[in-house]
């Protein structure tokens, strides 16, 4: 993950809105797509979904579809995400890594992608914290910071 940038805009009411962009290699996009899809399937499997769960499933499905579309091109890409979508991505990647580490074993396809996803977590967490602070103001403390 390189060239991370914050894009702070203001809506019609003057409230700050933050988008983020960063570059990922083709293998990073593929690894992220794999991890997000795995979390999407596991997180909502066999559950009765509330309205909030349906909205969360919709968001992670959209993100998964976007990443798979980019991964199919086998090219490096620049992602431009809203703060909400960045949070969804970071949470999904973190959950995937945590689940694999907790389980103690990995499938061969997960073993190849695990180090790539782990390497994305720290810079993505930093970008997330910066984006939250940009929206809430300098005095705000980002979760986990």
XYZ file of N, CA and C in Angstrom:
435
model
N 0.858 -1.167 0.000
C 0.000 0.000 0.000
C 0.902 1.227 0.000
N 0.810 2.007 -1.060
C 1.633 3.207 -1.186
C 0.764 4.374 -1.652
N 1.328 5.556 -1.544
C 0.682 6.790 -2.002
C -0.664 7.053 -1.329
N -0.738 6.795 -0.032
C -1.984 7.046 0.698
C -2.238 8.540 0.806
N -3.470 8.935 0.532
C -3.852 10.341 0.591
C -5.235 10.482 1.196
N -5.426 11.582 1.900
C -6.741 11.969 2.405
C -7.308 13.039 1.486
N -8.581 12.929 1.220
C -9.274 13.940 0.420
C -10.441 14.444 1.259
N -10.273 15.596 1.874
C -11.318 16.142 2.730
C -12.146 17.142 1.936
N -13.423 16.891 1.906
C -14.385 17.744 1.222
C -15.394 18.227 2.250
N -16.251 19.132 1.852
C -17.318 19.597 2.737
C -18.645 19.457 2.014
N -19.625 18.888 2.712
C -20.940 18.768 2.083
C -21.649 20.113 2.125
N -22.875 20.150 1.699
C -23.593 21.425 1.590
C -23.810 22.113 2.930
N -23.792 21.345 4.011
C -23.948 21.917 5.350
C -22.617 22.326 5.962
N -21.532 22.120 5.247
C -20.212 22.463 5.754
C -19.567 21.379 6.594
N -20.214 20.228 6.690
C -19.675 19.111 7.474
C -18.560 18.454 6.663
N -17.396 18.217 7.289
C -16.296 17.585 6.545
C -16.600 16.123 6.204
N -16.241 15.760 5.006
C -16.380 14.392 4.512
C -14.999 13.977 4.026
N -14.573 12.795 4.404
C -13.221 12.372 4.051
C -13.257 11.120 3.189
N -12.574 11.192 2.078
C -12.317 10.026 1.244
C -10.820 9.745 1.314
N -10.456 8.521 1.054
C -9.042 8.147 1.062
C -8.706 7.463 -0.251
N -7.460 7.599 -0.645
C -7.000 6.866 -1.819
C -5.623 6.289 -1.517
N -5.338 5.171 -2.136
C -4.031 4.534 -2.001
C -3.861 3.549 -3.137
N -2.618 3.225 -3.413
C -2.292 2.297 -4.493
C -2.026 0.908 -3.924
N -2.526 -0.088 -4.626
C -2.263 -1.482 -4.281
C -1.727 -2.203 -5.509
N -0.833 -3.141 -5.270
C -0.346 -3.977 -6.363
C -1.425 -4.999 -6.715
N -1.242 -5.662 -7.835
C -2.215 -6.660 -8.275
C -2.351 -7.792 -7.245
N -1.246 -8.224 -6.667
C -1.318 -9.310 -5.678
C -1.961 -8.833 -4.374
N -1.762 -7.578 -4.004
C -2.425 -7.045 -2.811
C -3.938 -6.948 -3.015
N -4.356 -6.524 -4.192
C -5.791 -6.453 -4.500
C -6.398 -7.848 -4.449
N -5.714 -8.806 -5.035
C -6.202 -10.184 -5.036
C -6.301 -10.740 -3.615
N -5.290 -10.484 -2.798
C -5.295 -10.963 -1.410
C -6.420 -10.301 -0.614
N -6.597 -9.012 -0.804
C -7.663 -8.296 -0.094
C -9.035 -8.810 -0.531
N -9.215 -9.045 -1.824
C -10.485 -9.567 -2.325
C -10.786 -10.932 -1.711
N -9.780 -11.782 -1.643
C -9.933 -13.110 -1.054
C -10.337 -13.008 0.424
N -9.648 -12.152 1.168
C -9.921 -12.013 2.608
C -11.304 -11.422 2.861
N -11.673 -10.393 2.127
C -12.982 -9.761 2.324
C -14.102 -10.749 2.003
N -13.944 -11.508 0.935
C -14.962 -12.494 0.575
C -15.088 -13.569 1.651
N -13.975 -14.023 2.182
C -14.010 -15.037 3.242
C -14.731 -14.511 4.481
N -14.463 -13.273 4.844
C -15.130 -12.671 6.009
C -16.618 -12.479 5.723
N -16.941 -12.051 4.522
C -18.344 -11.851 4.158
C -19.130 -13.151 4.310
N -18.565 -14.229 3.836
C -19.254 -15.522 3.929
C -19.356 -16.006 5.370
N -18.276 -15.873 6.114
C -18.249 -16.402 7.477
C -19.069 -15.565 8.455
N -19.033 -14.264 8.299
C -19.672 -13.359 9.257
C -21.187 -13.535 9.287
N -21.796 -13.827 8.164
C -23.265 -13.845 8.090
C -23.829 -15.237 7.833
N -22.983 -16.250 7.904
C -23.430 -17.612 7.637
C -24.348 -18.116 8.745
N -25.505 -18.632 8.347
C -26.413 -19.289 9.275
C -27.034 -18.385 10.320
N -27.104 -17.095 10.065
C -27.669 -16.168 11.045
C -28.992 -15.602 10.550
N -29.851 -15.249 11.498
C -31.007 -14.442 11.184
C -30.525 -13.005 11.177
N -30.759 -12.310 10.077
C -30.196 -10.977 9.913
C -31.176 -9.892 10.317
N -30.683 -8.982 11.133
C -31.452 -7.782 11.469
C -31.281 -6.778 10.335
N -31.962 -5.667 10.424
C -31.824 -4.622 9.412
C -30.391 -4.125 9.341
N -29.758 -3.916 10.489
C -28.356 -3.476 10.516
C -27.429 -4.516 9.896
N -27.708 -5.789 10.150
C -26.895 -6.859 9.566
C -27.025 -6.881 8.044
N -28.239 -6.652 7.544
C -28.462 -6.628 6.100
C -27.683 -5.470 5.471
N -27.703 -4.314 6.123
C -26.954 -3.167 5.602
C -25.446 -3.429 5.630
N -24.958 -4.056 6.702
C -23.531 -4.398 6.785
C -23.173 -5.426 5.717
N -24.042 -6.405 5.503
C -23.809 -7.412 4.466
C -23.794 -6.762 3.085
N -24.678 -5.822 2.876
C -24.715 -5.108 1.597
C -23.411 -4.337 1.354
N -22.909 -3.678 2.393
C -21.676 -2.898 2.264
C -20.466 -3.792 1.984
N -20.353 -4.890 2.723
C -19.193 -5.768 2.522
C -19.301 -6.518 1.194
N -20.523 -6.800 0.743
C -20.702 -7.428 -0.566
C -20.283 -6.475 -1.676
N -20.661 -5.202 -1.556
C -20.247 -4.206 -2.540
C -18.738 -4.060 -2.587
N -18.113 -4.040 -1.419
C -16.660 -3.941 -1.348
C -16.000 -5.175 -1.962
N -16.521 -6.351 -1.643
C -15.990 -7.591 -2.197
C -16.113 -7.605 -3.717
N -17.263 -7.208 -4.216
C -17.463 -7.164 -5.672
C -16.491 -6.201 -6.335
N -16.297 -5.032 -5.718
C -15.371 -4.034 -6.261
C -13.945 -4.588 -6.303
N -13.506 -5.209 -5.209
C -12.150 -5.756 -5.158
C -11.968 -6.914 -6.143
N -12.976 -7.770 -6.265
C -12.862 -8.873 -7.223
C -12.821 -8.357 -8.660
N -13.591 -7.327 -8.953
C -13.536 -6.727 -10.286
C -12.161 -6.179 -10.596
N -11.538 -5.535 -9.611
C -10.185 -5.011 -9.797
C -9.161 -6.137 -9.881
N -9.355 -7.182 -9.077
C -8.413 -8.310 -9.079
C -8.454 -9.051 -10.409
N -9.620 -9.101 -11.047
C -9.743 -9.803 -12.328
C -8.910 -9.163 -13.427
N -8.589 -7.869 -13.273
C -7.792 -7.198 -14.302
C -6.294 -7.480 -14.147
N -5.890 -8.054 -13.009
C -4.485 -8.402 -12.749
C -3.550 -7.209 -12.933
N -3.976 -6.059 -12.479
C -3.171 -4.841 -12.640
C -3.094 -4.096 -11.322
N -2.081 -3.273 -11.190
C -1.982 -2.394 -10.032
C -3.116 -1.377 -10.136
N -3.575 -0.884 -9.001
C -4.716 0.014 -9.046
C -4.651 1.044 -7.933
N -5.354 2.131 -8.128
C -5.562 3.126 -7.086
C -6.985 2.972 -6.592
N -7.126 2.727 -5.308
C -8.451 2.644 -4.702
C -8.834 4.011 -4.149
N -10.055 4.437 -4.404
C -10.618 5.645 -3.818
C -11.836 5.196 -3.044
N -11.768 5.315 -1.713
C -12.819 4.811 -0.838
C -13.343 5.910 0.072
N -14.616 5.799 0.395
C -15.148 6.649 1.450
C -14.574 6.158 2.769
N -14.670 6.970 3.789
C -14.185 6.558 5.105
C -14.936 5.320 5.583
N -16.231 5.273 5.356
C -17.019 4.104 5.780
C -16.542 2.831 5.095
N -16.235 2.930 3.813
C -15.774 1.748 3.088
C -14.363 1.364 3.509
N -13.519 2.333 3.832
C -12.183 2.030 4.364
C -12.304 1.287 5.685
N -13.208 1.738 6.546
C -13.420 1.073 7.834
C -13.891 -0.362 7.607
N -14.809 -0.551 6.668
C -15.294 -1.898 6.350
C -14.148 -2.773 5.857
N -13.322 -2.237 4.974
C -12.183 -2.986 4.449
C -11.193 -3.332 5.555
N -10.813 -2.352 6.349
C -9.829 -2.591 7.408
C -10.360 -3.596 8.426
N -11.620 -3.448 8.822
C -12.205 -4.388 9.778
C -12.245 -5.809 9.216
N -12.615 -5.935 7.948
C -12.684 -7.269 7.335
C -11.304 -7.909 7.259
N -10.308 -7.142 6.836
C -8.951 -7.691 6.754
C -8.435 -8.079 8.139
N -8.699 -7.239 9.115
C -8.278 -7.518 10.487
C -8.984 -8.761 11.035
N -10.283 -8.884 10.773
C -11.030 -10.060 11.221
C -10.498 -11.335 10.573
N -10.158 -11.256 9.289
C -9.650 -12.430 8.567
C -8.319 -12.884 9.144
N -7.413 -11.941 9.355
C -6.114 -12.278 9.935
C -6.298 -12.841 11.348
N -7.140 -12.201 12.139
C -7.393 -12.673 13.502
C -7.968 -14.082 13.528
N -8.898 -14.372 12.625
C -9.509 -15.704 12.575
C -8.490 -16.762 12.182
N -7.632 -16.442 11.220
C -6.607 -17.409 10.819
C -5.594 -17.637 11.926
N -5.188 -16.565 12.581
C -4.217 -16.701 13.667
C -4.812 -17.488 14.831
N -6.080 -17.244 15.117
C -6.746 -17.956 16.220
C -6.916 -19.433 15.895
N -7.237 -19.726 14.642
C -7.455 -21.108 14.216
C -6.163 -21.923 14.287
N -5.033 -21.281 13.981
C -3.747 -21.955 14.108
C -3.294 -22.724 12.886
N -4.093 -22.810 11.865
C -3.694 -23.461 10.618
C -4.329 -22.708 9.463
N -3.749 -22.880 8.274
C -4.250 -22.175 7.102
C -4.288 -23.097 5.900
N -5.239 -22.820 5.036
C -5.246 -23.478 3.733
C -4.083 -22.920 2.922
N -3.696 -23.647 1.889
C -2.573 -23.214 1.060
C -2.840 -21.841 0.442
N -4.055 -21.615 -0.031
C -4.385 -20.325 -0.641
C -4.348 -19.186 0.383
N -4.683 -19.487 1.639
C -4.612 -18.480 2.694
C -3.163 -18.185 3.083
N -2.322 -19.215 3.081
C -0.905 -19.038 3.435
C -0.209 -18.054 2.501
N -0.559 -18.104 1.235
C 0.045 -17.203 0.256
C -0.395 -15.759 0.480
N -1.626 -15.580 0.894
C -2.196 -14.230 0.994
C -2.040 -13.611 2.381
N -1.884 -14.420 3.385
C -1.817 -13.936 4.761
C -0.756 -12.852 4.959
N 0.513 -13.062 4.548
C 1.518 -12.014 4.779
C 1.208 -10.716 4.020
N 0.570 -10.833 2.877
C 0.213 -9.637 2.109
C -0.840 -8.820 2.843
N -1.823 -9.504 3.404
C -2.891 -8.811 4.139
C -2.355 -8.235 5.443
N -1.521 -8.985 6.142
C -0.919 -8.480 7.384
C -0.151 -7.188 7.123
N 0.568 -7.143 6.005
C 1.352 -5.950 5.664
C 0.465 -4.744 5.370
N -0.782 -4.958 5.007
C -1.703 -3.847 4.738
C -2.301 -3.253 6.015
N -2.354 -4.037 7.074
C -3.098 -3.620 8.266
C -2.551 -2.357 8.933
N -1.256 -2.287 9.172
C -0.696 -1.133 9.888
C -0.855 0.180 9.101
N -0.459 0.219 7.821
C -0.650 1.483 7.104
C -2.126 1.846 6.929
N -2.974 0.830 6.814
C -4.399 1.099 6.681
C -4.971 1.626 7.992
N -4.492 1.113 9.122
C -4.933 1.608 10.427
C -4.521 3.061 10.628
N -3.320 3.386 10.203
C -2.842 4.762 10.306
C -3.670 5.699 9.431
N -3.952 5.272 8.211
C -4.773 6.072 7.305
C -6.180 6.238 7.859
N -6.705 5.187 8.438
C -8.040 5.236 9.051
C -8.072 6.239 10.198
N -7.077 6.193 11.059
C -7.018 7.118 12.193
C -6.905 8.565 11.709
N -6.069 8.797 10.700
C -5.918 10.143 10.146
C -7.226 10.636 9.544
N -7.939 9.759 8.860
C -9.205 10.139 8.234
C -10.270 10.455 9.276
N -10.334 9.650 10.330
C -11.302 9.918 11.404
C -10.994 11.255 12.062
N -9.721 11.520 12.331
C -9.331 12.804 12.928
C -9.641 13.969 11.994
N -9.478 13.768 10.703
C -9.780 14.829 9.740
C -11.267 15.168 9.738
N -12.102 14.173 9.914
C -13.550 14.396 9.919
C -14.025 14.958 11.250
N -13.506 14.418 12.341
C -13.987 14.822 13.666
C -13.243 16.015 14.242
N -12.118 16.331 13.663
C -11.338 17.456 14.159
C -10.073 16.981 14.825
N -9.143 17.881 14.956
C -7.833 17.534 15.511
C -7.903 17.052 16.958
N -8.883 17.495 17.724
C -8.979 17.107 19.128
C -9.525 15.710 19.327
N -10.020 15.083 18.239
C -10.634 13.765 18.364
C -9.568 12.686 18.460
N -9.849 11.694 19.264
C -8.967 10.535 19.394
C -9.590 9.402 18.602
N -8.871 8.869 17.636
C -9.367 7.757 16.829
C -9.366 6.490 17.670
N -10.364 5.607 17.445
C -10.387 4.341 18.179
C -9.117 3.547 17.918
N -8.552 3.012 18.950
C -7.353 2.197 18.825
C -6.066 2.997 18.724
N -6.171 4.311 18.764
C -4.953 5.135 18.643
C -4.403 5.479 19.999
